[in-house]
Amino acid sequence: MPGQVLIKVAACGICGTDLHVYKGMPAAWPVPGIRGHEFAGTVLAWADDVKGFQAGDRVVVQPLVYCRQCRYCRSGQTNLCANLYLIGGERPGGFAERAVVPASALFKIPASLSLKRAALAETLATTVHAFEQNLSGILRSVAILGAGAQGLFAVQLARLAGAKLIAVSETVPHRLAVAKQTGATHTVNAGQEDIVEAVLALTDGEGVDLAIEAAGKAITRQQATQLLRPGGTAIFLALGAEPTPIDFMALVPRELHLRGTQCYTDADFALAIELLASGEIRVDPLISAMPLDKGSEAFEMLASNPGDLIKVILEP
């Protein structure tokens, strides 16, 4: 098929969105279908019109396929493409031994980056996009609600951005420990302590410059607005269908900024690869590898009792 490349999949991560759909969240994806949009592998073959690849090239897939013609694509906002579709969603993805993907979706990776780590480039790119779109001026204080992969990447990006206070809330003790290990200055067990009260105490009642909501729950969305300083920004990374009431009588007078963030652009993806390859972003504490044929068990564990699991990588 013109423009396509066949790759041997080496590693594919289970995304939080995959898990939401597994639990029943509505999606536009065909059912059944081959999921998996966080994957890396090696090139096996390519169509006659494809140039620039050799057998064995190590690549990671940028799974958002955009039209390049709509107003958003033409303005550089490819993540908002009116005709966007997802490899691992609307078309077959990486929970397989092999996958066929557009050549334009492939990024070659440096020798310093393993294929297993490269599979996390898609996850990191989303967090990179959130920071790239919303940071301005000096970042002093950050609160992160949820310490899954997105939240833990946010911890590390906040550290790279110079934040002196990085507070993380989570209910799973292991994830809080990893948050500390990767750069959090303060952690709050959300099952035992109120993150809003904790942050206000840490900031002498002022609140933080930036809140990152990475849990996708109504309570954490509300908390993200409540712990901001006047003029502060809350970025909502996580999906989740739960309705969320917001107190606009508190939001408007404090001139708060609430921002959604939709995936990433190719530039964000390239920067994510660079950060992973340089070691500036640590991923090993997040990764648990399992065979692809144990994928159903991995989904069930993540859905019902994740324990120490944060980012599960399935390997064919």
XYZ file of C-alpha atoms in Angstrom:
316
model
C 0.000 0.000 0.000
C 1.507 3.389 -0.962
C 3.205 5.368 1.764
C 3.177 2.522 4.281
C 5.910 0.803 6.292
C 5.798 -2.609 7.939
C 7.449 -2.704 11.350
C 8.196 -5.459 13.823
C 6.767 -4.273 17.131
C 9.228 -4.472 20.029
C 7.246 -2.733 22.785
C 3.808 -1.179 23.175
C 2.554 0.653 26.251
C -0.922 0.445 27.759
C -2.250 4.003 27.787
C -4.681 5.435 30.306
C -7.098 5.997 27.404
C -6.880 2.307 26.486
C -7.747 1.539 30.081
C -10.703 3.969 30.156
C -12.124 2.305 27.022
C -11.506 -1.136 28.552
C -13.572 -0.015 31.539
C -16.416 1.105 29.294
C -15.759 4.726 28.306
C -17.367 5.383 24.889
C -14.932 5.672 21.989
C -15.235 6.186 18.246
C -12.912 3.265 17.612
C -14.181 0.143 15.826
C -14.927 -2.885 17.986
C -13.240 -5.295 17.896
C -9.945 -3.797 16.819
C -6.200 -3.907 17.423
C -5.402 -1.258 20.005
C -2.070 0.103 21.187
C -0.784 3.518 20.149
C 2.405 3.800 22.238
C 4.826 1.610 20.345
C 8.295 1.237 18.912
C 9.990 -1.367 16.767
C 12.197 -2.049 13.772
C 11.533 -1.585 10.064
C 10.894 -4.766 8.067
C 9.624 -3.556 4.682
C 8.147 -0.512 2.932
C 6.119 0.483 -0.095
C 7.897 1.356 -3.342
C 7.153 5.066 -2.945
C 8.672 5.276 0.546
C 12.212 6.616 0.814
C 14.679 7.033 3.653
C 14.324 3.723 5.488
C 16.450 0.614 5.713
C 15.647 -2.801 7.110
C 16.395 -2.817 10.824
C 15.937 0.917 11.368
C 14.807 1.521 14.945
C 11.687 3.664 15.024
C 8.932 4.923 17.287
C 5.416 5.601 16.029
C 3.735 8.998 16.326
C 0.183 7.621 16.119
C -1.825 10.768 15.320
C -2.516 10.855 11.591
C -3.624 14.293 10.444
C -4.891 15.522 7.084
C -2.440 18.416 6.512
C -5.241 20.295 4.690
C -7.657 21.685 7.290
C -7.304 25.132 8.865
C -5.746 23.681 12.010
C -3.111 21.654 10.181
C -2.227 24.642 8.017
C -1.760 26.796 11.114
C 0.545 24.226 12.735
C -2.085 22.921 15.178
C -1.988 19.405 13.790
C -3.110 17.992 17.140
C -6.461 19.745 16.537
C -6.863 18.408 12.975
C -10.526 18.255 11.919
C -9.911 14.826 10.347
C -7.578 13.324 12.946
C -7.435 9.582 13.475
C -5.373 7.347 15.711
C -3.165 4.392 14.917
C -4.292 1.964 17.601
C -7.776 3.501 17.549
C -9.510 3.934 14.199
C -6.855 1.805 12.498
C -4.857 -1.222 13.760
C -2.134 -0.487 16.295
C 0.768 -1.932 18.225
C -0.711 -4.696 20.378
C 0.550 -7.103 17.718
C 3.734 -8.703 16.463
C 3.752 -6.483 13.371
C 2.057 -3.272 12.342
C 1.622 -1.320 9.112
C 1.891 2.445 9.611
C 2.329 5.507 7.392
C 5.967 6.397 6.805
C 5.135 9.933 7.960
C 4.272 8.549 11.404
C 7.742 7.146 12.054
C 10.566 8.810 13.967
C 13.982 7.184 13.931
C 15.509 6.914 17.368
C 19.157 7.261 18.439
C 21.253 4.301 19.548
C 21.249 5.618 23.112
C 17.506 5.016 23.436
C 16.161 1.490 23.888
C 12.984 0.483 22.081
C 11.255 -0.174 25.400
C 11.977 3.357 26.616
C 11.146 4.808 23.209
C 7.622 3.381 23.502
C 6.997 6.026 26.182
C 7.698 8.900 23.784
C 3.978 9.198 22.988
C 3.031 9.521 26.652
C 5.793 12.031 27.340
C 4.931 14.069 24.228
C 1.463 14.812 25.634
C 2.975 16.207 28.828
C 5.623 18.102 26.857
C 2.844 19.720 24.823
C 1.040 20.811 27.985
C 4.166 22.539 29.294
C 5.188 24.003 25.937
C 1.744 25.542 25.379
C 1.212 26.973 28.836
C 4.484 28.010 30.452
C 5.420 31.674 30.490
C 7.672 33.503 32.891
C 9.317 31.900 35.904
C 7.689 28.737 37.231
C 8.028 28.641 41.013
C 5.436 26.170 42.261
C 3.515 23.229 40.809
C 0.899 20.822 42.128
C 0.310 17.553 40.280
C -2.812 15.522 40.956
C -2.305 11.899 39.987
C 1.010 10.060 39.740
C 0.516 7.757 36.813
C 2.896 8.061 33.869
C 1.570 11.484 32.830
C 1.784 12.847 36.358
C 5.285 11.482 36.896
C 6.469 12.961 33.609
C 4.944 16.264 34.736
C 7.030 16.042 37.912
C 10.208 15.758 35.866
C 9.277 18.482 33.387
C 8.404 20.816 36.270
C 11.842 20.133 37.724
C 13.492 20.886 34.357
C 11.435 24.100 34.161
C 12.949 25.255 37.440
C 10.056 24.806 39.895
C 11.223 24.868 43.525
C 7.999 23.452 44.948
C 6.569 20.328 43.281
C 3.723 18.796 45.289
C 2.128 15.522 44.150
C -1.099 13.898 45.334
C -1.947 10.248 44.759
C -3.625 7.391 46.625
C -1.101 4.653 45.751
C 1.958 4.701 48.083
C 4.310 3.207 45.467
C 3.486 5.982 43.022
C 4.148 8.591 45.681
C 7.533 6.987 46.316
C 8.362 7.159 42.596
C 7.222 10.796 42.541
C 9.764 11.556 45.273
C 12.399 9.567 43.415
C 11.835 11.541 40.205
C 11.782 15.045 41.663
C 8.730 15.825 43.806
C 9.561 17.994 46.803
C 6.356 17.091 48.665
C 3.913 14.188 48.368
C 0.390 13.867 49.714
C -1.515 10.609 50.135
C -4.911 11.732 48.851
C -6.649 9.007 50.840
C -5.369 10.459 54.098
C -4.784 14.171 53.512
C -6.400 17.007 51.546
C -4.103 18.235 48.780
C -5.665 21.717 48.776
C -5.013 22.218 52.477
C -1.498 20.829 52.108
C -0.607 23.103 49.181
C -2.030 26.194 50.834
C 0.001 25.410 53.953
C 3.161 25.005 51.855
C 2.590 28.322 50.067
C 1.514 30.466 53.046
C -2.060 30.436 51.797
C -1.254 31.763 48.313
C -1.510 28.634 46.144
C 0.637 27.422 43.253
C 1.460 28.892 39.859
C 0.487 25.739 37.987
C -1.711 22.709 38.670
C -1.547 19.604 36.492
C -4.621 17.360 36.694
C -3.547 13.873 35.631
C -6.157 11.665 37.300
C -9.297 12.382 35.283
C -11.679 12.523 38.245
C -14.197 15.157 39.278
C -12.631 15.659 42.711
C -9.109 16.199 41.354
C -10.380 18.577 38.664
C -12.062 20.657 41.336
C -8.985 20.550 43.553
C -6.809 21.701 40.644
C -8.735 24.981 40.548
C -8.906 25.374 44.339
C -5.160 25.202 44.993
C -4.131 27.843 42.450
C -2.848 31.294 43.329
C -4.746 34.234 41.790
C -3.853 34.293 38.099
C -2.674 30.680 38.224
C -3.199 28.038 35.543
C -4.708 24.557 35.724
C -3.926 22.144 32.889
C -6.167 19.112 32.443
C -4.191 16.205 31.013
C -6.364 13.214 31.848
C -9.477 12.007 30.089
C -12.479 10.821 32.071
C -16.207 11.044 31.404
C -17.229 11.972 34.946
C -19.119 15.340 35.017
C -17.333 18.021 37.043
C -19.043 21.049 38.645
C -16.806 24.133 38.753
C -17.353 27.089 41.101
C -17.178 30.054 38.732
C -17.812 32.495 41.570
C -14.374 31.497 42.834
C -12.779 31.200 39.415
C -13.708 34.557 37.838
C -12.615 37.006 40.590
C -9.259 35.214 40.916
C -8.695 35.321 37.132
C -7.790 31.659 36.928
C -6.828 29.995 33.658
C -8.244 26.525 32.916
C -6.665 24.775 29.944
C -7.375 21.532 28.179
C -4.524 19.947 26.282
C -4.925 17.708 23.245
C -2.056 15.319 22.601
C 0.948 16.874 20.818
C 2.493 18.062 17.574
C 5.415 16.472 15.751
C 7.686 19.054 17.389
C 6.530 17.956 20.844
C 7.089 14.328 19.869
C 10.617 15.037 18.638
C 11.425 16.856 21.892
C 10.081 13.916 23.902
C 12.451 11.574 22.058
C 15.338 13.962 22.724
C 14.543 14.130 26.460
C 14.318 10.341 26.708
C 17.529 9.758 24.747
C 19.492 12.279 26.834
C 18.337 10.747 30.110
C 16.869 14.061 31.281
C 13.565 12.236 31.742
C 13.774 8.972 33.669
C 11.390 6.198 32.689
C 12.785 3.015 34.219
C 11.035 3.543 37.602
C 7.716 3.663 35.730
C 8.044 0.601 33.497
C 6.825 -2.950 34.059
C 7.273 -5.258 31.050
C 4.947 -8.173 30.303
C 4.592 -10.520 27.301
C 1.965 -9.515 24.753
C 0.107 -12.784 25.289
C -0.426 -11.709 28.918
C -2.057 -8.485 27.759
C -5.547 -9.354 28.995
C -4.113 -10.067 32.443
C -2.234 -6.762 32.397
C -5.410 -4.826 31.578
C -7.325 -6.582 34.343
C -4.612 -5.837 36.907
C -4.422 -2.182 35.902
C -8.203 -1.875 36.029
C -8.821 -3.657 39.325
C -5.661 -3.673 41.432
C -2.626 -1.949 39.867
C -0.428 -2.237 42.965
C 3.074 -1.208 41.933
C 2.209 -1.054 38.226
C 2.478 2.385 36.640
C 3.251 1.956 32.926
C 2.915 -1.570 31.556
C 4.824 -2.284 28.358
C 3.686 -5.302 26.341
C 6.417 -7.100 24.400
C 5.534 -9.512 21.546
